[in-house]
Amino acid sequence: MAGPSALVLFGVTGDLARKKLLPAVYDLANRGLLPPGFGLVGFARRDWAAEHFAEIVADSVRQHARTEFRDDVWKQLIEGIRFVPGELGDNESFERLKRTLSDLDESQGTGGNHAFYLSVPPAAFDVAVAQLRRHGLADQPTGSWRRVVIEKPFGHDLASARQLERKLARAFEPSSIFRIDHYLGKETVQNLLAFRFANTMFEPIWNRNYIDHVQITMAEDIGIEGRAGYYDGIGAARDVIQNHLLQLLALTAMEEPTSFGADNLSGEKRKVLSAARVCGDLDLHTARGQYGAGWAGGREVAGYLEEAGIPADSRTDTFAAIRVDIDNRRWAGVPFYLRTGKRLPRRVTEVALNLRPAPHLPFAGTDVRALGTNALVLRIQPDEGITLRFGAKVPATPMELRDVNMEFGYDSSFAESSPEAYERLLLDVLLGSEPLFPQPEEVELSWEILDPVLDHWAGLDSAPDHYLSGTWGPQSATELLARDGFAWRRP
Ligand code: BG6
């Protein structure tokens, strides 16, 4: 349970706040994880009264919270809800915020502990952080804490990420800066650590001797859903490969940390990220695409260039795939293929470890024609679980073999339902627990892997390859694997 504290949400009128952050605050309260001395302050450019803001919060909770709406929980939460109308660049607004926080400390007992969540466009980070500093909101009085939470993208490339870090470091202590990569808050992603390091069965095969190649897929069936302002110019690789997918790669490929403390965990992730790179001919080892019109969920949908707010000549990638090689003893020669895309046939994220084929098959060729290779698939979402694929004899045949699956599913194995990633991460911010937040070095190493790819794409004359909405991406992505003798999984 968190101690006395106030959470200030900048950008509280945005989609993330409405769909994820406000509901997560309520779910934490409902689970008894927020203290009586808790305050929630919305800050935005709206002329709202506190009551109106409370209604907005209630609506978003009713629509999006994971747990049921309970009047008693809501009544307690609403006691600490405040709204500060204001502009990020306006000094008077920050003075109002300061007074609101002191009032909350007095009336709600929030103890001078304040977390500032910057759910604002990256271009606004600088001014928000500078204002917090200028108005003394970042200074930690003895006995209480001040923390800042930022959402990706952490910069646009390595140089801008470093610049952002320097600005943050001027206002806040390193241990007070929380960078959110919401994938790390997902139960199935945390389970990667349990799966790898709590069991004996898998570790012996978790290396180049048994694993042939790894496919990490994050597919989405949605398009950009009205987020043109954020997405265009950023694209799929910056939006999710730089953070979510490279974090999944790091957790899959790293060595065992001596503990799950932030330093040890990050240390292992850093080691593996610094050994990872997209090498060779970047035309052959990367693919990018942009969705055209097609089908999604049984209805016809427009292409990326026809979406509202997208320039007709945009070259933003809505699909990206890269081959990453890891230069260390465990993984030398094992390619990791990462792919993500919008408007693919379905929403699915998984890490698939494909094992080497058996060195010899003492069966007739006709008996093994339906046999693939063994695979271990960590199903991150939405059908959370793990699949082990192996060959088995088809009944009533002399010795015909076919692939079968052995399944672990969260639904059938646990009565507890999984909290949303943001519940866990917001709670960890209030607790000051750092392991589930990427450290700045990890962010930089991820840019070091991606920057050469982005530079290469930016230097090309051509637009990203076309793919129809509702298909698995451009032909160039298929070819990327085919050249290495593989094919993408169809999850
Ligand atoms: C965000 C990206 O980080 O993750 C979005 O900015 C994407 O573009 C979203 O849609 C997907 O999150 P999830 O948890 O639904 O996989």
CSV table of N, CA, C and O in Angstrom, one decimal, residues 289-391:
chain,number,residue,atom,x,y,z
A,289,GLY,N,6.8,-0.5,-43.5
A,289,GLY,CA,5.6,-0.5,-44.4
A,289,GLY,C,4.6,0.6,-43.9
A,289,GLY,O,4.8,1.2,-42.8
A,290,GLN,N,3.7,0.8,-44.7
A,290,GLN,CA,2.6,1.8,-44.4
A,290,GLN,C,1.3,1.2,-44.8
A,290,GLN,O,1.2,0.7,-46.0
A,291,TYR,N,0.3,1.2,-44.0
A,291,TYR,CA,-1.0,0.5,-44.4
A,291,TYR,C,-1.8,1.3,-45.4
A,291,TYR,O,-1.9,2.5,-45.3
A,292,GLY,N,-2.3,0.6,-46.3
A,292,GLY,CA,-3.2,1.2,-47.3
A,292,GLY,C,-4.6,0.8,-46.8
A,292,GLY,O,-4.8,0.2,-45.8
A,293,ALA,N,-5.6,1.1,-47.7
A,293,ALA,CA,-7.0,0.8,-47.3
A,293,ALA,C,-7.1,-0.7,-47.3
A,293,ALA,O,-6.3,-1.5,-47.8
A,294,GLY,N,-8.2,-1.2,-46.6
A,294,GLY,CA,-8.4,-2.6,-46.5
A,294,GLY,C,-9.5,-2.9,-45.6
A,294,GLY,O,-10.5,-2.2,-45.5
A,295,TRP,N,-9.3,-4.0,-44.8
A,295,TRP,CA,-10.4,-4.5,-43.9
A,295,TRP,C,-9.9,-4.6,-42.5
A,295,TRP,O,-8.7,-5.0,-42.2
A,296,ALA,N,-10.7,-4.2,-41.5
A,296,ALA,CA,-10.4,-4.4,-40.1
A,296,ALA,C,-11.7,-4.7,-39.4
A,296,ALA,O,-12.7,-4.0,-39.5
A,297,GLY,N,-11.8,-5.8,-38.7
A,297,GLY,CA,-12.9,-6.2,-37.9
A,297,GLY,C,-14.2,-6.3,-38.8
A,297,GLY,O,-15.3,-5.8,-38.3
A,298,GLY,N,-14.1,-6.7,-40.0
A,298,GLY,CA,-15.2,-6.9,-40.8
A,298,GLY,C,-15.8,-5.6,-41.5
A,298,GLY,O,-16.8,-5.6,-42.1
A,299,ARG,N,-15.0,-4.5,-41.4
A,299,ARG,CA,-15.5,-3.3,-42.1
A,299,ARG,C,-14.3,-2.7,-42.9
A,299,ARG,O,-13.2,-3.0,-42.6
A,300,GLU,N,-14.7,-2.0,-43.9
A,300,GLU,CA,-13.7,-1.4,-44.8
A,300,GLU,C,-13.1,-0.2,-44.1
A,300,GLU,O,-13.8,0.6,-43.5
A,301,VAL,N,-11.8,-0.1,-44.2
A,301,VAL,CA,-11.1,1.0,-43.5
A,301,VAL,C,-10.2,1.8,-44.5
A,301,VAL,O,-9.7,1.2,-45.5
A,302,ALA,N,-9.9,3.0,-44.1
A,302,ALA,CA,-9.1,3.9,-45.0
A,302,ALA,C,-7.6,3.6,-44.8
A,302,ALA,O,-7.2,3.0,-43.8
A,303,GLY,N,-6.8,4.0,-45.7
A,303,GLY,CA,-5.4,3.8,-45.6
A,303,GLY,C,-4.8,4.9,-44.7
A,303,GLY,O,-5.5,5.9,-44.4
A,304,TYR,N,-3.5,4.7,-44.4
A,304,TYR,CA,-2.9,5.7,-43.5
A,304,TYR,C,-2.9,7.1,-44.0
A,304,TYR,O,-3.2,8.1,-43.3
A,305,LEU,N,-2.7,7.2,-45.3
A,305,LEU,CA,-2.6,8.6,-45.9
A,305,LEU,C,-3.9,9.3,-46.0
A,305,LEU,O,-4.0,10.5,-46.2
A,306,GLU,N,-5.0,8.5,-45.9
A,306,GLU,CA,-6.3,9.1,-45.9
A,306,GLU,C,-6.8,9.4,-44.5
A,306,GLU,O,-7.9,9.9,-44.3
A,307,GLU,N,-6.1,9.0,-43.4
A,307,GLU,CA,-6.5,9.3,-42.0
A,307,GLU,C,-6.5,10.8,-41.8
A,307,GLU,O,-5.6,11.5,-42.3
A,308,ALA,N,-7.4,11.3,-41.0
A,308,ALA,CA,-7.5,12.7,-40.7
A,308,ALA,C,-6.2,13.2,-40.1
A,308,ALA,O,-5.6,12.5,-39.2
A,309,GLY,N,-5.7,14.3,-40.6
A,309,GLY,CA,-4.5,14.9,-40.0
A,309,GLY,C,-3.1,14.4,-40.6
A,309,GLY,O,-2.1,14.8,-40.1
A,310,ILE,N,-3.2,13.4,-41.5
A,310,ILE,CA,-2.0,12.9,-42.1
A,310,ILE,C,-1.7,13.5,-43.4
A,310,ILE,O,-2.5,13.4,-44.3
A,311,PRO,N,-0.5,14.1,-43.6
A,311,PRO,CA,-0.2,14.7,-44.9
A,311,PRO,C,-0.2,13.6,-46.0
A,311,PRO,O,0.3,12.5,-45.8
A,312,ALA,N,-0.6,14.0,-47.2
A,312,ALA,CA,-0.8,13.0,-48.3
A,312,ALA,C,0.6,12.4,-48.7
A,312,ALA,O,0.6,11.3,-49.3
A,313,ASP,N,1.7,13.1,-48.3
A,313,ASP,CA,3.0,12.5,-48.7
A,313,ASP,C,3.8,12.0,-47.5
A,313,ASP,O,5.0,11.8,-47.6
A,314,SER,N,3.1,11.6,-46.5
A,314,SER,CA,3.8,11.2,-45.3
A,314,SER,C,4.5,9.9,-45.5
A,314,SER,O,4.0,9.0,-46.2
A,315,ARG,N,5.7,9.8,-45.0
A,315,ARG,CA,6.5,8.6,-45.1
A,315,ARG,C,6.7,7.8,-43.8
A,315,ARG,O,7.6,7.0,-43.6
A,316,THR,N,5.8,8.1,-42.9
A,316,THR,CA,5.8,7.5,-41.6
A,316,THR,C,5.6,6.0,-41.7
A,316,THR,O,4.6,5.5,-42.4
A,317,ASP,N,6.4,5.2,-41.0
A,317,ASP,CA,6.2,3.7,-41.0
A,317,ASP,C,5.1,3.3,-40.0
A,317,ASP,O,5.1,3.8,-38.9
A,318,THR,N,4.1,2.5,-40.5
A,318,THR,CA,3.1,2.0,-39.5
A,318,THR,C,3.4,0.5,-39.3
A,318,THR,O,2.7,-0.2,-38.6
A,319,PHE,N,4.4,0.0,-40.0
A,319,PHE,CA,4.9,-1.4,-39.8
A,319,PHE,C,6.4,-1.3,-39.8
A,319,PHE,O,7.0,-0.6,-40.6
A,320,ALA,N,7.1,-2.0,-38.9
A,320,ALA,CA,8.5,-2.1,-38.9
A,320,ALA,C,9.0,-3.4,-38.5
A,320,ALA,O,8.4,-4.0,-37.6
A,321,ALA,N,10.0,-3.9,-39.1
A,321,ALA,CA,10.6,-5.2,-38.7
A,321,ALA,C,12.1,-5.1,-38.8
A,321,ALA,O,12.6,-4.5,-39.8
A,322,ILE,N,12.8,-5.6,-37.8
A,322,ILE,CA,14.3,-5.6,-37.9
A,322,ILE,C,14.8,-6.9,-37.4
A,322,ILE,O,14.2,-7.6,-36.6
A,323,ARG,N,16.0,-7.2,-37.9
A,323,ARG,CA,16.7,-8.4,-37.4
A,323,ARG,C,17.8,-7.9,-36.5
A,323,ARG,O,18.7,-7.1,-36.9
A,324,VAL,N,17.8,-8.4,-35.3
A,324,VAL,CA,18.8,-8.0,-34.3
A,324,VAL,C,19.7,-9.2,-34.0
A,324,VAL,O,19.2,-10.3,-33.8
A,325,ASP,N,21.0,-8.9,-34.0
A,325,ASP,CA,22.0,-10.0,-33.6
A,325,ASP,C,22.6,-9.6,-32.3
A,325,ASP,O,22.9,-8.5,-32.1
A,326,ILE,N,22.8,-10.6,-31.5
A,326,ILE,CA,23.4,-10.4,-30.2
A,326,ILE,C,24.8,-11.0,-30.1
A,326,ILE,O,24.9,-12.2,-30.2
A,327,ASP,N,25.8,-10.2,-30.0
A,327,ASP,CA,27.2,-10.7,-30.0
A,327,ASP,C,27.6,-11.1,-28.6
A,327,ASP,O,28.4,-10.4,-28.0
A,328,ASN,N,27.2,-12.3,-28.2
A,328,ASN,CA,27.7,-12.8,-27.0
A,328,ASN,C,27.7,-14.3,-27.1
A,328,ASN,O,27.2,-14.9,-28.1
A,329,ARG,N,28.3,-15.0,-26.1
A,329,ARG,CA,28.4,-16.4,-26.2
A,329,ARG,C,27.1,-17.2,-26.2
A,329,ARG,O,26.9,-18.2,-27.0
A,330,ARG,N,26.1,-16.7,-25.5
A,330,ARG,CA,24.8,-17.3,-25.4
A,330,ARG,C,24.1,-17.3,-26.8
A,330,ARG,O,23.4,-18.2,-27.2
A,331,TRP,N,24.2,-16.1,-27.5
A,331,TRP,CA,23.3,-15.9,-28.6
A,331,TRP,C,24.0,-15.8,-30.0
A,331,TRP,O,23.3,-15.5,-31.0
A,332,ALA,N,25.3,-15.9,-30.0
A,332,ALA,CA,26.0,-15.7,-31.3
A,332,ALA,C,25.3,-16.6,-32.4
A,332,ALA,O,25.1,-17.8,-32.1
A,333,GLY,N,24.9,-16.0,-33.5
A,333,GLY,CA,24.3,-16.8,-34.6
A,333,GLY,C,22.8,-17.0,-34.5
A,333,GLY,O,22.2,-17.7,-35.3
A,334,VAL,N,22.2,-16.5,-33.4
A,334,VAL,CA,20.7,-16.7,-33.3
A,334,VAL,C,20.1,-15.3,-33.6
A,334,VAL,O,20.1,-14.4,-32.8
A,335,PRO,N,19.4,-15.2,-34.7
A,335,PRO,CA,18.8,-13.9,-35.0
A,335,PRO,C,17.5,-13.7,-34.2
A,335,PRO,O,16.8,-14.6,-33.9
A,336,PHE,N,17.3,-12.5,-33.7
A,336,PHE,CA,16.1,-12.1,-33.1
A,336,PHE,C,15.4,-11.2,-34.1
A,336,PHE,O,15.9,-10.1,-34.4
A,337,TYR,N,14.2,-11.6,-34.5
A,337,TYR,CA,13.4,-10.8,-35.4
A,337,TYR,C,12.3,-10.1,-34.6
A,337,TYR,O,11.5,-10.7,-33.9
A,338,LEU,N,12.3,-8.8,-34.8
A,338,LEU,CA,11.3,-8.0,-34.1
A,338,LEU,C,10.3,-7.3,-35.1
A,338,LEU,O,10.8,-6.8,-36.1
A,339,ARG,N,9.0,-7.5,-34.9
A,339,ARG,CA,8.1,-6.8,-35.9
A,339,ARG,C,6.9,-6.2,-35.1
A,339,ARG,O,6.5,-6.7,-34.1
A,340,THR,N,6.5,-5.1,-35.7
A,340,THR,CA,5.3,-4.5,-35.1
A,340,THR,C,4.5,-3.8,-36.3
A,340,THR,O,5.1,-3.4,-37.3
A,341,GLY,N,3.2,-3.7,-36.1
A,341,GLY,CA,2.5,-3.0,-37.2
A,341,GLY,C,1.1,-2.7,-36.7
A,341,GLY,O,0.5,-3.3,-35.8
A,342,LYS,N,0.5,-1.6,-37.3
A,342,LYS,CA,-0.8,-1.3,-37.1
A,342,LYS,C,-1.6,-1.9,-38.3
A,342,LYS,O,-1.1,-2.1,-39.4
A,343,ARG,N,-2.9,-2.1,-38.0
A,343,ARG,CA,-3.9,-2.7,-39.0
A,343,ARG,C,-3.4,-4.0,-39.5
A,343,ARG,O,-3.5,-4.3,-40.7
A,344,LEU,N,-2.9,-4.8,-38.6
A,344,LEU,CA,-2.6,-6.2,-39.0
A,344,LEU,C,-3.8,-7.0,-38.7
A,344,LEU,O,-4.8,-6.5,-38.1
A,345,PRO,N,-3.9,-8.3,-39.0
A,345,PRO,CA,-5.1,-9.0,-38.9
A,345,PRO,C,-5.7,-9.1,-37.4
A,345,PRO,O,-6.8,-9.2,-37.2
A,346,ARG,N,-4.8,-9.1,-36.5
A,346,ARG,CA,-5.3,-9.2,-35.1
A,346,ARG,C,-4.3,-8.6,-34.1
A,346,ARG,O,-3.2,-8.4,-34.4
A,347,ARG,N,-4.8,-8.4,-32.9
A,347,ARG,CA,-4.0,-7.8,-31.8
A,347,ARG,C,-3.3,-9.0,-31.1
A,347,ARG,O,-4.0,-9.8,-30.5
A,348,VAL,N,-2.0,-9.0,-31.2
A,348,VAL,CA,-1.3,-10.1,-30.5
A,348,VAL,C,0.1,-9.7,-30.2
A,348,VAL,O,0.8,-9.1,-31.1
A,349,THR,N,0.6,-10.0,-29.0
A,349,THR,CA,2.0,-9.8,-28.7
A,349,THR,C,2.5,-11.1,-28.2
A,349,THR,O,1.9,-11.7,-27.3
A,350,GLU,N,3.7,-11.5,-28.7
A,350,GLU,CA,4.3,-12.8,-28.2
A,350,GLU,C,5.8,-12.8,-28.5
A,350,GLU,O,6.3,-12.1,-29.3
A,351,VAL,N,6.4,-13.6,-27.7
A,351,VAL,CA,7.8,-13.9,-27.9
A,351,VAL,C,7.9,-15.4,-28.2
A,351,VAL,O,7.5,-16.2,-27.4
A,352,ALA,N,8.4,-15.7,-29.4
A,352,ALA,CA,8.4,-17.1,-29.8
A,352,ALA,C,9.9,-17.6,-30.0
A,352,ALA,O,10.6,-17.0,-30.8
A,353,LEU,N,10.2,-18.5,-29.2
A,353,LEU,CA,11.6,-19.1,-29.3
A,353,LEU,C,11.5,-20.4,-30.2
A,353,LEU,O,10.8,-21.3,-29.8
A,354,ASN,N,12.1,-20.3,-31.3
A,354,ASN,CA,12.0,-21.5,-32.2
A,354,ASN,C,13.2,-22.3,-32.1
A,354,ASN,O,14.3,-21.8,-32.2
A,355,LEU,N,13.0,-23.6,-31.8
A,355,LEU,CA,14.2,-24.5,-31.5
A,355,LEU,C,14.7,-25.1,-32.8
A,355,LEU,O,14.1,-25.1,-33.9
A,356,ARG,N,15.9,-25.5,-32.7
A,356,ARG,CA,16.6,-26.1,-33.9
A,356,ARG,C,15.8,-27.4,-34.3
A,356,ARG,O,15.3,-28.1,-33.4
A,357,PRO,N,15.9,-27.8,-35.6
A,357,PRO,CA,15.3,-29.0,-36.0
A,357,PRO,C,16.0,-30.2,-35.3
A,357,PRO,O,17.2,-30.1,-35.0
A,358,ALA,N,15.4,-31.3,-35.2
A,358,ALA,CA,16.1,-32.5,-34.7
A,358,ALA,C,17.2,-32.8,-35.6
A,358,ALA,O,17.0,-32.7,-36.9
A,359,PRO,N,18.4,-33.2,-35.1
A,359,PRO,CA,19.5,-33.5,-36.1
A,359,PRO,C,19.3,-34.6,-37.0
A,359,PRO,O,19.8,-34.7,-38.1
A,360,HIS,N,18.4,-35.5,-36.6
A,360,HIS,CA,18.1,-36.7,-37.5
A,360,HIS,C,16.7,-37.2,-37.2
A,360,HIS,O,16.3,-37.2,-36.1
A,361,LEU,N,15.9,-37.5,-38.3
A,361,LEU,CA,14.6,-38.0,-38.1
A,361,LEU,C,14.5,-39.4,-38.6
A,361,LEU,O,14.5,-39.6,-39.8
A,362,PRO,N,14.4,-40.4,-37.7
A,362,PRO,CA,14.3,-41.8,-38.2
A,362,PRO,C,12.9,-42.2,-38.7
A,362,PRO,O,12.4,-43.2,-38.3
A,363,PHE,N,12.3,-41.3,-39.5
A,363,PHE,CA,11.0,-41.6,-40.0
A,363,PHE,C,11.0,-41.4,-41.5
A,363,PHE,O,11.8,-40.7,-42.0
A,364,ALA,N,10.0,-42.0,-42.1
A,364,ALA,CA,9.9,-41.8,-43.6
A,364,ALA,C,9.5,-40.4,-43.8
A,364,ALA,O,8.7,-39.8,-43.1
A,365,GLY,N,10.0,-39.8,-45.0
A,365,GLY,CA,9.7,-38.4,-45.3
A,365,GLY,C,8.2,-38.1,-45.3
A,365,GLY,O,7.8,-37.1,-44.8
A,366,THR,N,7.4,-39.0,-45.8
A,366,THR,CA,6.0,-38.8,-45.9
A,366,THR,C,5.3,-38.7,-44.5
A,366,THR,O,4.3,-38.1,-44.3
A,367,ASP,N,5.9,-39.3,-43.5
A,367,ASP,CA,5.4,-39.3,-42.1
A,367,ASP,C,5.6,-38.0,-41.4
A,367,ASP,O,4.9,-37.8,-40.4
A,368,VAL,N,6.6,-37.3,-41.8
A,368,VAL,CA,6.9,-36.0,-41.0
A,368,VAL,C,6.6,-34.8,-41.8
A,368,VAL,O,7.0,-33.7,-41.4
A,369,ARG,N,5.8,-34.9,-42.9
A,369,ARG,CA,5.5,-33.7,-43.7
A,369,ARG,C,4.8,-32.6,-43.0
A,369,ARG,O,4.9,-31.5,-43.3
A,370,ALA,N,4.0,-33.0,-41.9
A,370,ALA,CA,3.2,-32.0,-41.2
A,370,ALA,C,3.9,-31.5,-40.0
A,370,ALA,O,3.4,-30.9,-39.1
A,371,LEU,N,5.2,-31.9,-39.9
A,371,LEU,CA,6.0,-31.6,-38.6
A,371,LEU,C,6.8,-30.3,-38.8
A,371,LEU,O,7.5,-30.1,-39.8
A,372,GLY,N,6.6,-29.3,-37.9
A,372,GLY,CA,7.4,-28.1,-37.9
A,372,GLY,C,8.6,-28.3,-36.9
A,372,GLY,O,9.0,-29.5,-36.7
A,373,THR,N,9.1,-27.2,-36.3
A,373,THR,CA,10.1,-27.4,-35.3
A,373,THR,C,9.5,-27.1,-34.0
A,373,THR,O,8.4,-26.5,-33.9
A,374,ASN,N,10.2,-27.5,-32.9
A,374,ASN,CA,9.7,-27.2,-31.6
A,374,ASN,C,9.7,-25.7,-31.3
A,374,ASN,O,10.6,-25.0,-31.9
A,375,ALA,N,8.8,-25.3,-30.6
A,375,ALA,CA,8.7,-23.8,-30.3
A,375,ALA,C,8.2,-23.6,-28.9
A,375,ALA,O,7.4,-24.4,-28.4
A,376,LEU,N,8.7,-22.6,-28.3
A,376,LEU,CA,8.2,-22.1,-27.0
A,376,LEU,C,7.6,-20.7,-27.2
A,376,LEU,O,8.4,-19.8,-27.6
A,377,VAL,N,6.4,-20.5,-26.9
A,377,VAL,CA,5.8,-19.2,-27.3
A,377,VAL,C,5.2,-18.6,-26.0
A,377,VAL,O,4.3,-19.1,-25.3
A,378,LEU,N,5.8,-17.4,-25.6
A,378,LEU,CA,5.3,-16.7,-24.5
A,378,LEU,C,4.3,-15.7,-25.0
A,378,LEU,O,4.6,-14.8,-25.7
A,379,ARG,N,3.0,-16.0,-24.6
A,379,ARG,CA,1.9,-15.2,-25.1
A,379,ARG,C,1.7,-14.0,-24.2
A,379,ARG,O,1.1,-14.2,-23.1
A,380,ILE,N,2.1,-12.9,-24.6
A,380,ILE,CA,2.1,-11.7,-23.7
A,380,ILE,C,0.7,-11.1,-23.6
A,380,ILE,O,0.2,-10.8,-22.6
A,381,GLN,N,0.0,-11.1,-24.8
A,381,GLN,CA,-1.4,-10.7,-24.8
A,381,GLN,C,-2.0,-10.9,-26.2
A,381,GLN,O,-1.3,-11.1,-27.1
A,382,PRO,N,-3.3,-11.0,-26.3
A,382,PRO,CA,-4.3,-10.9,-25.3
A,382,PRO,C,-4.7,-12.2,-24.6
A,382,PRO,O,-5.2,-12.2,-23.5
A,383,ASP,N,-4.3,-13.3,-25.2
A,383,ASP,CA,-4.7,-14.6,-24.7
A,383,ASP,C,-3.5,-15.1,-23.8
A,383,ASP,O,-2.6,-15.9,-24.3
A,384,GLU,N,-3.3,-14.5,-22.7
A,384,GLU,CA,-2.1,-14.6,-21.9
A,384,GLU,C,-1.8,-16.1,-21.5
A,384,GLU,O,-2.6,-16.8,-20.9
A,385,GLY,N,-0.6,-16.5,-21.7
A,385,GLY,CA,-0.2,-17.8,-21.4
A,385,GLY,C,1.1,-18.2,-22.1
A,385,GLY,O,1.9,-17.4,-22.5
A,386,ILE,N,1.4,-19.5,-22.1
A,386,ILE,CA,2.6,-20.0,-22.7
A,386,ILE,C,2.2,-21.3,-23.5
A,386,ILE,O,1.4,-22.1,-23.0
A,387,THR,N,2.8,-21.4,-24.7
A,387,THR,CA,2.5,-22.6,-25.5
A,387,THR,C,3.9,-23.3,-25.8
A,387,THR,O,4.8,-22.7,-26.1
A,388,LEU,N,3.8,-24.6,-25.6
A,388,LEU,CA,5.0,-25.4,-26.0
A,388,LEU,C,4.6,-26.3,-27.2
A,388,LEU,O,3.6,-27.0,-27.1
A,389,ARG,N,5.2,-26.1,-28.3
A,389,ARG,CA,4.8,-26.9,-29.5
A,389,ARG,C,5.8,-28.0,-29.8
A,389,ARG,O,7.1,-27.7,-29.8
A,390,PHE,N,5.3,-29.2,-30.0
A,390,PHE,CA,6.2,-30.3,-30.3
A,390,PHE,C,5.5,-31.3,-31.2
A,390,PHE,O,4.3,-31.2,-31.3
A,391,GLY,N,6.2,-32.3,-31.7
A,391,GLY,CA,5.6,-33.3,-32.6
A,391,GLY,C,5.1,-34.4,-31.8
A,391,GLY,O,5.6,-34.8,-30.8
